[in-house]
Amino acid sequence: MTDGPRRFELTDCDREPIHALNTIQPFGALLAVNLDWTLAYHSQNAAEVLGLAEIQSGRKQLQIGSSLDHVLRPLALERIKSCLFSLETADAVDRIFALELVNDRLFDCAVHRADHVIVIEVEPHMGERQPASPLDLLGPLTSQLETTEDMQVICRMGAARLKQILGYDRVMVYRFRADGTGEVIAEEREPKLESFLGLRYPRTDIPEQARALYLRNRFRIIADVEAIPVAILPQGRFGSEPLDLSMSTLRAVSPIHIQYLKNMGVGASLSISIVYQGRLWGLFACHHGSAKPLPFATRTTAELFSQLFSIALDRSLLRQNEAVRMQGQRLHDRLMVRLAQGPSLVENLPMLDDLLKGTIAHDGLSVMVDGVYRARGFAPDREEFEALVPTLNGFPSGRILASEAIAQHISAAASFADRAAGALIIPMSRNPRDYLALWRRELPQKVVWGGNPNKAVSKDEKGATLTPRSSFAAWEQTVSNHSERWNENDLQIAERLRTTLLEIILKLTDDAERERRKSQEQQSLLIAELNHRVRNILNLIRSLVDQSRREALDKDQFVEIVSGRITALATAHENITRENWSPAPISKLIEAEAKAYLNGKRDRLRLSGEDVLVSPKAYTVLALVLHEMVTNSVKYGSLCDRSGELAIALSRSPDGDLIIDWQESGGPPVEEPTRRGFGSTIIERSIPFELQGEARLDFQREGLRAHFRIPVSHVETGSIPIPNESQSEAPEPNAVEIVSSGSLPETILLVEDSMIIALDTAEILRDFGISHVATCSSVASALEAIENNLPDFAILDFNLGSETSERIISELRSLEVPFVLATGYGDISKQAAALGAVGALKKPYSQRDIARIIPGLSESENGTRLASSGRNPPPQGEA
């Protein structure tokens, strides 16, 4: 809440140089040596603590500038020197127990470095030469902490165990709050003492420089508050500076803090830092009613305990954070499902309010998006919220504003303080700013302080001495115009919510832009496709007219021939465009021809076998072929009289090809024509040329027989209605990846099922100086080309209609011919690498892109290049 007004006296506390007081506590002694092991500093009591005798000259053995080996035993000095090698960091401290320094006396030592000197702190050893193992004391605690997950339970357990180890009257777990104040959240004490559990303490009780020092030196003992500090010599000598005692165990205590402890009735204290994720989370604060010097080994055990405790606390807080993260993830998932495809955030405000109530407690909710404002529950109206916007826009971009007293930050919020005192405001965009705000109503409450926080420090009657407060009795403070505080969990979820809302907004924006582009692309595509198809149809009709003119004997026959062929095309296009240019059943085509030409002879046509769907391209070809076959049969074959019959059998080959067997019988005797007209050309050459199928005519005397094979790539099993199932591929980046390079190949195999793209690519390759380009449109023709003339390099269209180039790839790999894969479907970069390709091209590709993948033309050091299309191939479709 508040720790009271910060008057000038508090700044004095914060500036006190507690690390450079140049005194130590008297329960030990200090020696500081230069890097050449000459004495630079020593405490005034060092000779007394070490038990050094005066030499005959009357001078003591401890003299500034003298070598330390004149003071300490050689073996002891070697042990101390060896400690330096284990000090891995600047703030590291190493310890030696029961070390014989001088005169057969044992000492416990702590060694660390401070600036350019080595600091050695010594204390008389209390106990045997080999101290008891701290693991004996900490073993039971380890098993207890491993089975405990609740943070509050861990803190209570830690306080109890630490009191058992140290023997202090009171051990507290003191946690720092977000506002800098502290609160006792766990306590173990002697029954005679009053409880401090739940009391709050102002942040001035632990000044800023003390908090910073607690992060570096995590153990602090004050053995006796009545002890007189011991000076460190020399003092005031030219060039000398106060010794930095930041990492010292013996460092003396600030007079202000000593008075603070005395005012509390504390004779000795000990503090152990609790650090979580690099920041000061709290302290173990231990108090004793009288002086209490602790053996070094016991203090070390307490330090090990604090490390075990920190691990357990860390695990508990991580679990808590993980639970919050999962809660945020669930909220993210639910919002994505509800908002990503639906109406705007403003329209979904009631749903958002309901979702958030189970995650972040709030009394009201409001949102402003694109100038539209909506509110729900206890929240400001539009005018009141707009008054906040200028100030909100002044805050850093992307930063959440959370306050239990929003009016203290934005004065305009005072106008609706009766409805909303606390606010958690989440920005959802940069410019212009959109906001989602959660509101909390005023919650009058009482905060219990350990003493009056407004009188944390004071000056004596003369105003010259700064002293801490003397009363620590529970002091209640009534807080108004504040809501319940937003805790860490609320803020974590709010941050995740901000990311989610940004993601949703970006997705909706992208979707809208994508739909707009898609609509434009579809419109352009439809126009282009319509133009392409109209041109194809007009060209085809022009050719039909021209060729029909040559075979017609008179005008009437010409009109009949042309009309029949155009009608056949019209029927075919009607069938394949009925379902948006999709495959159509072959039976419909046969029935349409029978209806148009057989009239009363319909019963003389026998259609048998398996009906299939045929692709649009094959359908238009078959329309002309079947039209010519029926026309010839009606004019010259079995259907030209009253007795003949026509049998059409549909079947599938083992490979799935469509087989059409045509058999006429009962008509006039058949003779093979001596003249081939345009109709015969359509029958005999269209299917092999355009569909890579077969067409055979057998002019037997008893009746014409014909055999047509339509490759499986143009055939689908079933009948109308059958949905058009298309295979979707993952998107592929426009990338060319080159693994190796070499000389310019002489022969290149180009496998491409689009004739126009194939012609264009072949022309580009020849422009590059490739002497021979073998162009193929199918797997079979490509394998034949490889067998006839082994290429030096290959460019393979991976998707060849319904087949792929995998068989070609296998053959090229066995022959060690390098190749690249080209595709217009999507991402095949990983597949290309797995298949052994040296690169990948995405259609449409340009002359520059092709140059990159041809050895001898371009090399890539990194193995990956972006390919941007510099020239587009002409539209693809039926010619």
PDB file of C-alpha atoms in Angstrom, residues 219-432:
ATOM      1  CA  PHE A 219      24.851 -14.086   5.139  1.00  0.00           C
ATOM      2  CA  ARG A 220      24.995 -11.379   7.792  1.00  0.00           C
ATOM      3  CA  ILE A 221      25.636 -11.932  11.508  1.00  0.00           C
ATOM      4  CA  ILE A 222      25.569  -9.355  14.320  1.00  0.00           C
ATOM      5  CA  ALA A 223      26.885 -11.293  17.307  1.00  0.00           C
ATOM      6  CA  ASP A 224      26.413  -8.601  19.968  1.00  0.00           C
ATOM      7  CA  VAL A 225      24.691  -5.264  19.526  1.00  0.00           C
ATOM      8  CA  GLU A 226      26.530  -3.932  22.595  1.00  0.00           C
ATOM      9  CA  ALA A 227      29.985  -4.825  21.265  1.00  0.00           C
ATOM     10  CA  ILE A 228      32.371  -1.969  20.546  1.00  0.00           C
ATOM     11  CA  PRO A 229      33.547  -2.015  16.893  1.00  0.00           C
ATOM     12  CA  VAL A 230      37.239  -2.581  16.231  1.00  0.00           C
ATOM     13  CA  ALA A 231      39.054  -0.198  13.888  1.00  0.00           C
ATOM     14  CA  ILE A 232      40.949  -1.301  10.798  1.00  0.00           C
ATOM     15  CA  LEU A 233      44.436   0.150  10.490  1.00  0.00           C
ATOM     16  CA  PRO A 234      45.866   2.249   8.985  1.00  0.00           C
ATOM     17  CA  GLN A 235      43.468   5.163   9.270  1.00  0.00           C
ATOM     18  CA  GLY A 236      44.093   8.528   7.659  1.00  0.00           C
ATOM     19  CA  ARG A 237      47.465   7.585   6.162  1.00  0.00           C
ATOM     20  CA  PHE A 238      48.360   9.242   2.851  1.00  0.00           C
ATOM     21  CA  GLY A 239      47.062   7.181  -0.088  1.00  0.00           C
ATOM     22  CA  SER A 240      45.078   4.770   2.085  1.00  0.00           C
ATOM     23  CA  GLU A 241      41.377   4.187   1.450  1.00  0.00           C
ATOM     24  CA  PRO A 242      38.759   2.490   3.595  1.00  0.00           C
ATOM     25  CA  LEU A 243      38.814  -1.232   2.978  1.00  0.00           C
ATOM     26  CA  ASP A 244      35.803  -2.537   1.019  1.00  0.00           C
ATOM     27  CA  LEU A 245      34.084  -4.927   3.458  1.00  0.00           C
ATOM     28  CA  SER A 246      31.154  -5.900   1.219  1.00  0.00           C
ATOM     29  CA  MET A 247      31.959  -9.627   1.398  1.00  0.00           C
ATOM     30  CA  SER A 248      33.243  -9.567   4.974  1.00  0.00           C
ATOM     31  CA  THR A 249      31.751 -11.770   7.686  1.00  0.00           C
ATOM     32  CA  LEU A 250      33.047  -9.512  10.459  1.00  0.00           C
ATOM     33  CA  ARG A 251      31.901  -6.207   8.958  1.00  0.00           C
ATOM     34  CA  ALA A 252      30.709  -3.855  11.683  1.00  0.00           C
ATOM     35  CA  VAL A 253      27.184  -2.536  11.781  1.00  0.00           C
ATOM     36  CA  SER A 254      25.745   0.858  10.986  1.00  0.00           C
ATOM     37  CA  PRO A 255      25.021   2.790  14.190  1.00  0.00           C
ATOM     38  CA  ILE A 256      21.513   3.456  12.890  1.00  0.00           C
ATOM     39  CA  HIS A 257      20.837  -0.249  12.530  1.00  0.00           C
ATOM     40  CA  ILE A 258      22.365  -1.012  15.919  1.00  0.00           C
ATOM     41  CA  GLN A 259      19.968   1.471  17.464  1.00  0.00           C
ATOM     42  CA  TYR A 260      17.087  -0.057  15.481  1.00  0.00           C
ATOM     43  CA  LEU A 261      17.895  -3.490  16.969  1.00  0.00           C
ATOM     44  CA  LYS A 262      18.230  -2.103  20.448  1.00  0.00           C
ATOM     45  CA  ASN A 263      14.877  -0.392  20.113  1.00  0.00           C
ATOM     46  CA  MET A 264      13.408  -3.803  19.251  1.00  0.00           C
ATOM     47  CA  GLY A 265      15.055  -5.386  22.273  1.00  0.00           C
ATOM     48  CA  VAL A 266      17.339  -7.546  20.119  1.00  0.00           C
ATOM     49  CA  GLY A 267      20.787  -8.513  21.471  1.00  0.00           C
ATOM     50  CA  ALA A 268      22.010 -10.419  18.385  1.00  0.00           C
ATOM     51  CA  SER A 269      20.715 -10.964  14.886  1.00  0.00           C
ATOM     52  CA  LEU A 270      21.425 -12.992  11.800  1.00  0.00           C
ATOM     53  CA  SER A 271      20.082 -12.529   8.250  1.00  0.00           C
ATOM     54  CA  ILE A 272      20.256 -14.936   5.335  1.00  0.00           C
ATOM     55  CA  SER A 273      19.216 -13.742   1.879  1.00  0.00           C
ATOM     56  CA  ILE A 274      16.558 -15.585  -0.104  1.00  0.00           C
ATOM     57  CA  VAL A 275      17.247 -14.957  -3.789  1.00  0.00           C
ATOM     58  CA  TYR A 276      14.863 -16.011  -6.536  1.00  0.00           C
ATOM     59  CA  GLN A 277      15.761 -15.628 -10.212  1.00  0.00           C
ATOM     60  CA  GLY A 278      18.515 -13.135  -9.480  1.00  0.00           C
ATOM     61  CA  ARG A 279      16.498 -10.767  -7.295  1.00  0.00           C
ATOM     62  CA  LEU A 280      16.111 -10.410  -3.544  1.00  0.00           C
ATOM     63  CA  TRP A 281      12.906 -12.282  -2.754  1.00  0.00           C
ATOM     64  CA  GLY A 282      13.192 -12.087   1.047  1.00  0.00           C
ATOM     65  CA  LEU A 283      15.267 -12.824   4.129  1.00  0.00           C
ATOM     66  CA  PHE A 284      15.555 -15.210   7.010  1.00  0.00           C
ATOM     67  CA  ALA A 285      15.572 -12.676   9.869  1.00  0.00           C
ATOM     68  CA  CYS A 286      16.797 -14.206  13.158  1.00  0.00           C
ATOM     69  CA  HIS A 287      16.684 -12.372  16.522  1.00  0.00           C
ATOM     70  CA  HIS A 288      18.060 -13.279  19.922  1.00  0.00           C
ATOM     71  CA  GLY A 289      17.507 -11.468  23.200  1.00  0.00           C
ATOM     72  CA  SER A 290      21.175 -11.473  24.184  1.00  0.00           C
ATOM     73  CA  ALA A 291      24.591 -11.689  22.542  1.00  0.00           C
ATOM     74  CA  LYS A 292      25.038 -14.900  20.570  1.00  0.00           C
ATOM     75  CA  PRO A 293      28.339 -15.616  18.819  1.00  0.00           C
ATOM     76  CA  LEU A 294      27.909 -18.645  16.565  1.00  0.00           C
ATOM     77  CA  PRO A 295      30.688 -21.051  15.612  1.00  0.00           C
ATOM     78  CA  PHE A 296      31.832 -20.671  12.037  1.00  0.00           C
ATOM     79  CA  ALA A 297      30.806 -24.261  11.249  1.00  0.00           C
ATOM     80  CA  THR A 298      27.270 -23.619  12.472  1.00  0.00           C
ATOM     81  CA  ARG A 299      27.005 -20.508  10.354  1.00  0.00           C
ATOM     82  CA  THR A 300      28.240 -22.477   7.347  1.00  0.00           C
ATOM     83  CA  THR A 301      25.594 -25.104   8.019  1.00  0.00           C
ATOM     84  CA  ALA A 302      22.991 -22.330   8.085  1.00  0.00           C
ATOM     85  CA  GLU A 303      24.254 -21.078   4.732  1.00  0.00           C
ATOM     86  CA  LEU A 304      23.974 -24.559   3.230  1.00  0.00           C
ATOM     87  CA  PHE A 305      20.492 -24.776   4.682  1.00  0.00           C
ATOM     88  CA  SER A 306      19.534 -21.501   2.992  1.00  0.00           C
ATOM     89  CA  GLN A 307      20.733 -22.871  -0.342  1.00  0.00           C
ATOM     90  CA  LEU A 308      18.602 -25.993   0.074  1.00  0.00           C
ATOM     91  CA  PHE A 309      15.688 -23.834   1.072  1.00  0.00           C
ATOM     92  CA  SER A 310      16.164 -21.599  -1.978  1.00  0.00           C
ATOM     93  CA  ILE A 311      16.120 -24.654  -4.236  1.00  0.00           C
ATOM     94  CA  ALA A 312      12.874 -25.882  -2.673  1.00  0.00           C
ATOM     95  CA  LEU A 313      11.349 -22.397  -2.848  1.00  0.00           C
ATOM     96  CA  ASP A 314      12.501 -22.021  -6.428  1.00  0.00           C
ATOM     97  CA  ARG A 315      10.841 -25.318  -7.312  1.00  0.00           C
ATOM     98  CA  SER A 316       7.619 -24.277  -5.585  1.00  0.00           C
ATOM     99  CA  LEU A 317       7.519 -20.873  -7.271  1.00  0.00           C
ATOM    100  CA  LEU A 318       8.322 -22.420 -10.636  1.00  0.00           C
ATOM    101  CA  ARG A 319       5.410 -24.812 -10.184  1.00  0.00           C
ATOM    102  CA  GLN A 320       3.234 -21.876  -9.278  1.00  0.00           C
ATOM    103  CA  ASN A 321       4.460 -19.956 -12.321  1.00  0.00           C
ATOM    104  CA  GLU A 322       3.878 -23.008 -14.492  1.00  0.00           C
ATOM    105  CA  ALA A 323       0.329 -23.257 -13.172  1.00  0.00           C
ATOM    106  CA  VAL A 324      -0.173 -19.580 -13.991  1.00  0.00           C
ATOM    107  CA  ARG A 325       1.393 -20.133 -17.408  1.00  0.00           C
ATOM    108  CA  MET A 326      -0.960 -23.040 -18.087  1.00  0.00           C
ATOM    109  CA  GLN A 327      -3.890 -20.930 -16.943  1.00  0.00           C
ATOM    110  CA  GLY A 328      -2.765 -18.219 -19.341  1.00  0.00           C
ATOM    111  CA  GLN A 329      -2.345 -20.815 -22.101  1.00  0.00           C
ATOM    112  CA  ARG A 330      -5.877 -22.091 -21.566  1.00  0.00           C
ATOM    113  CA  LEU A 331      -7.146 -18.521 -21.707  1.00  0.00           C
ATOM    114  CA  HIS A 332      -5.117 -17.998 -24.883  1.00  0.00           C
ATOM    115  CA  ASP A 333      -6.558 -21.110 -26.513  1.00  0.00           C
ATOM    116  CA  ARG A 334     -10.136 -20.257 -25.567  1.00  0.00           C
ATOM    117  CA  LEU A 335      -9.788 -16.689 -26.807  1.00  0.00           C
ATOM    118  CA  MET A 336      -8.222 -17.830 -30.068  1.00  0.00           C
ATOM    119  CA  VAL A 337     -11.117 -20.221 -30.654  1.00  0.00           C
ATOM    120  CA  ARG A 338     -13.753 -17.642 -29.742  1.00  0.00           C
ATOM    121  CA  LEU A 339     -12.273 -14.482 -31.249  1.00  0.00           C
ATOM    122  CA  ALA A 340      -9.917 -15.419 -34.066  1.00  0.00           C
ATOM    123  CA  GLN A 341     -12.682 -16.390 -36.477  1.00  0.00           C
ATOM    124  CA  GLY A 342     -15.625 -14.498 -35.039  1.00  0.00           C
ATOM    125  CA  PRO A 343     -16.834 -10.942 -34.539  1.00  0.00           C
ATOM    126  CA  SER A 344     -14.603  -8.140 -33.268  1.00  0.00           C
ATOM    127  CA  LEU A 345     -13.327  -7.827 -29.731  1.00  0.00           C
ATOM    128  CA  VAL A 346     -15.806  -5.043 -29.043  1.00  0.00           C
ATOM    129  CA  GLU A 347     -18.737  -7.245 -30.063  1.00  0.00           C
ATOM    130  CA  ASN A 348     -17.362 -10.120 -27.979  1.00  0.00           C
ATOM    131  CA  LEU A 349     -16.977  -8.113 -24.773  1.00  0.00           C
ATOM    132  CA  PRO A 350     -19.526 -10.125 -22.727  1.00  0.00           C
ATOM    133  CA  MET A 351     -17.840 -13.386 -23.711  1.00  0.00           C
ATOM    134  CA  LEU A 352     -14.405 -11.949 -22.895  1.00  0.00           C
ATOM    135  CA  ASP A 353     -15.688 -10.741 -19.526  1.00  0.00           C
ATOM    136  CA  ASP A 354     -16.988 -14.199 -18.664  1.00  0.00           C
ATOM    137  CA  LEU A 355     -13.714 -15.871 -19.674  1.00  0.00           C
ATOM    138  CA  LEU A 356     -11.583 -13.478 -17.638  1.00  0.00           C
ATOM    139  CA  LYS A 357     -13.626 -13.663 -14.435  1.00  0.00           C
ATOM    140  CA  GLY A 358     -12.286 -17.109 -13.693  1.00  0.00           C
ATOM    141  CA  THR A 359      -8.721 -15.983 -14.368  1.00  0.00           C
ATOM    142  CA  ILE A 360      -8.266 -12.394 -13.130  1.00  0.00           C
ATOM    143  CA  ALA A 361     -10.758 -11.147 -10.541  1.00  0.00           C
ATOM    144  CA  HIS A 362     -12.339  -7.856 -11.611  1.00  0.00           C
ATOM    145  CA  ASP A 363     -15.532  -5.853 -11.157  1.00  0.00           C
ATOM    146  CA  GLY A 364     -15.702  -4.199 -14.556  1.00  0.00           C
ATOM    147  CA  LEU A 365     -14.283  -4.401 -18.046  1.00  0.00           C
ATOM    148  CA  SER A 366     -13.973  -1.929 -20.890  1.00  0.00           C
ATOM    149  CA  VAL A 367     -12.361  -1.904 -24.298  1.00  0.00           C
ATOM    150  CA  MET A 368     -11.583   0.748 -26.873  1.00  0.00           C
ATOM    151  CA  VAL A 369     -10.718  -0.438 -30.395  1.00  0.00           C
ATOM    152  CA  ASP A 370     -10.550   1.811 -33.447  1.00  0.00           C
ATOM    153  CA  GLY A 371     -12.377   4.553 -31.574  1.00  0.00           C
ATOM    154  CA  VAL A 372     -15.240   2.265 -30.535  1.00  0.00           C
ATOM    155  CA  TYR A 373     -15.750   2.022 -26.750  1.00  0.00           C
ATOM    156  CA  ARG A 374     -17.719  -0.588 -24.837  1.00  0.00           C
ATOM    157  CA  ALA A 375     -17.922  -1.151 -21.076  1.00  0.00           C
ATOM    158  CA  ARG A 376     -19.376  -3.777 -18.792  1.00  0.00           C
ATOM    159  CA  GLY A 377     -19.858  -3.837 -15.023  1.00  0.00           C
ATOM    160  CA  PHE A 378     -18.285  -1.174 -12.811  1.00  0.00           C
ATOM    161  CA  ALA A 379     -16.316   0.874 -15.334  1.00  0.00           C
ATOM    162  CA  PRO A 380     -15.978   4.459 -16.568  1.00  0.00           C
ATOM    163  CA  ASP A 381     -18.192   5.703 -19.373  1.00  0.00           C
ATOM    164  CA  ARG A 382     -16.801   6.694 -22.760  1.00  0.00           C
ATOM    165  CA  GLU A 383     -16.178  10.340 -21.843  1.00  0.00           C
ATOM    166  CA  GLU A 384     -14.420   9.388 -18.612  1.00  0.00           C
ATOM    167  CA  PHE A 385     -12.220   6.831 -20.345  1.00  0.00           C
ATOM    168  CA  GLU A 386     -11.318   9.203 -23.166  1.00  0.00           C
ATOM    169  CA  ALA A 387     -10.052  11.626 -20.513  1.00  0.00           C
ATOM    170  CA  LEU A 388      -7.472   8.964 -19.564  1.00  0.00           C
ATOM    171  CA  VAL A 389      -6.281   8.280 -23.101  1.00  0.00           C
ATOM    172  CA  PRO A 390      -3.797  11.194 -23.497  1.00  0.00           C
ATOM    173  CA  THR A 391      -1.980  10.122 -20.328  1.00  0.00           C
ATOM    174  CA  LEU A 392      -2.142   6.444 -21.290  1.00  0.00           C
ATOM    175  CA  ASN A 393      -0.654   7.252 -24.689  1.00  0.00           C
ATOM    176  CA  GLY A 394       2.268   8.831 -22.901  1.00  0.00           C
ATOM    177  CA  PHE A 395       3.258   5.565 -21.244  1.00  0.00           C
ATOM    178  CA  PRO A 396       5.865   3.356 -22.938  1.00  0.00           C
ATOM    179  CA  SER A 397       4.495   1.313 -25.822  1.00  0.00           C
ATOM    180  CA  GLY A 398       3.495  -2.218 -24.877  1.00  0.00           C
ATOM    181  CA  ARG A 399       3.684  -1.635 -21.121  1.00  0.00           C
ATOM    182  CA  ILE A 400       0.827  -2.772 -18.892  1.00  0.00           C
ATOM    183  CA  LEU A 401      -0.332  -0.236 -16.294  1.00  0.00           C
ATOM    184  CA  ALA A 402      -1.450  -1.881 -13.050  1.00  0.00           C
ATOM    185  CA  SER A 403      -2.450   0.108  -9.982  1.00  0.00           C
ATOM    186  CA  GLU A 404      -4.733  -0.372  -7.021  1.00  0.00           C
ATOM    187  CA  ALA A 405      -5.168   3.421  -6.940  1.00  0.00           C
ATOM    188  CA  ILE A 406      -5.365   4.616 -10.542  1.00  0.00           C
ATOM    189  CA  ALA A 407      -6.287   8.153  -9.500  1.00  0.00           C
ATOM    190  CA  GLN A 408      -2.823   8.540  -7.946  1.00  0.00           C
ATOM    191  CA  HIS A 409      -1.303   8.084 -11.434  1.00  0.00           C
ATOM    192  CA  ILE A 410      -3.961   9.762 -13.582  1.00  0.00           C
ATOM    193  CA  SER A 411      -5.903  12.540 -11.895  1.00  0.00           C
ATOM    194  CA  ALA A 412      -8.776  12.276 -14.384  1.00  0.00           C
ATOM    195  CA  ALA A 413      -9.591   8.849 -12.902  1.00  0.00           C
ATOM    196  CA  ALA A 414     -10.852  10.548  -9.716  1.00  0.00           C
ATOM    197  CA  SER A 415     -14.124  11.271 -11.527  1.00  0.00           C
ATOM    198  CA  PHE A 416     -15.154   7.614 -11.388  1.00  0.00           C
ATOM    199  CA  ALA A 417     -13.334   6.526  -8.208  1.00  0.00           C
ATOM    200  CA  ASP A 418     -16.700   5.592  -6.674  1.00  0.00           C
ATOM    201  CA  ARG A 419     -17.047   2.877  -9.341  1.00  0.00           C
ATOM    202  CA  ALA A 420     -13.453   1.855 -10.076  1.00  0.00           C
ATOM    203  CA  ALA A 421     -10.430   2.552  -7.868  1.00  0.00           C
ATOM    204  CA  GLY A 422      -7.989   0.013  -9.276  1.00  0.00           C
ATOM    205  CA  ALA A 423      -7.135  -0.566 -12.914  1.00  0.00           C
ATOM    206  CA  LEU A 424      -5.174  -3.020 -15.006  1.00  0.00           C
ATOM    207  CA  ILE A 425      -4.883  -1.419 -18.445  1.00  0.00           C
ATOM    208  CA  ILE A 426      -3.516  -3.475 -21.347  1.00  0.00           C
ATOM    209  CA  PRO A 427      -2.440  -1.712 -24.563  1.00  0.00           C
ATOM    210  CA  MET A 428      -3.273  -3.752 -27.661  1.00  0.00           C
ATOM    211  CA  SER A 429      -1.650  -1.709 -30.428  1.00  0.00           C
ATOM    212  CA  ARG A 430       0.930   0.991 -30.983  1.00  0.00           C
ATOM    213  CA  ASN A 431      -0.612   3.729 -33.052  1.00  0.00           C
ATOM    214  CA  PRO A 432      -3.401   4.546 -32.632  1.00  0.00           C
TER     215      PRO A 432
END
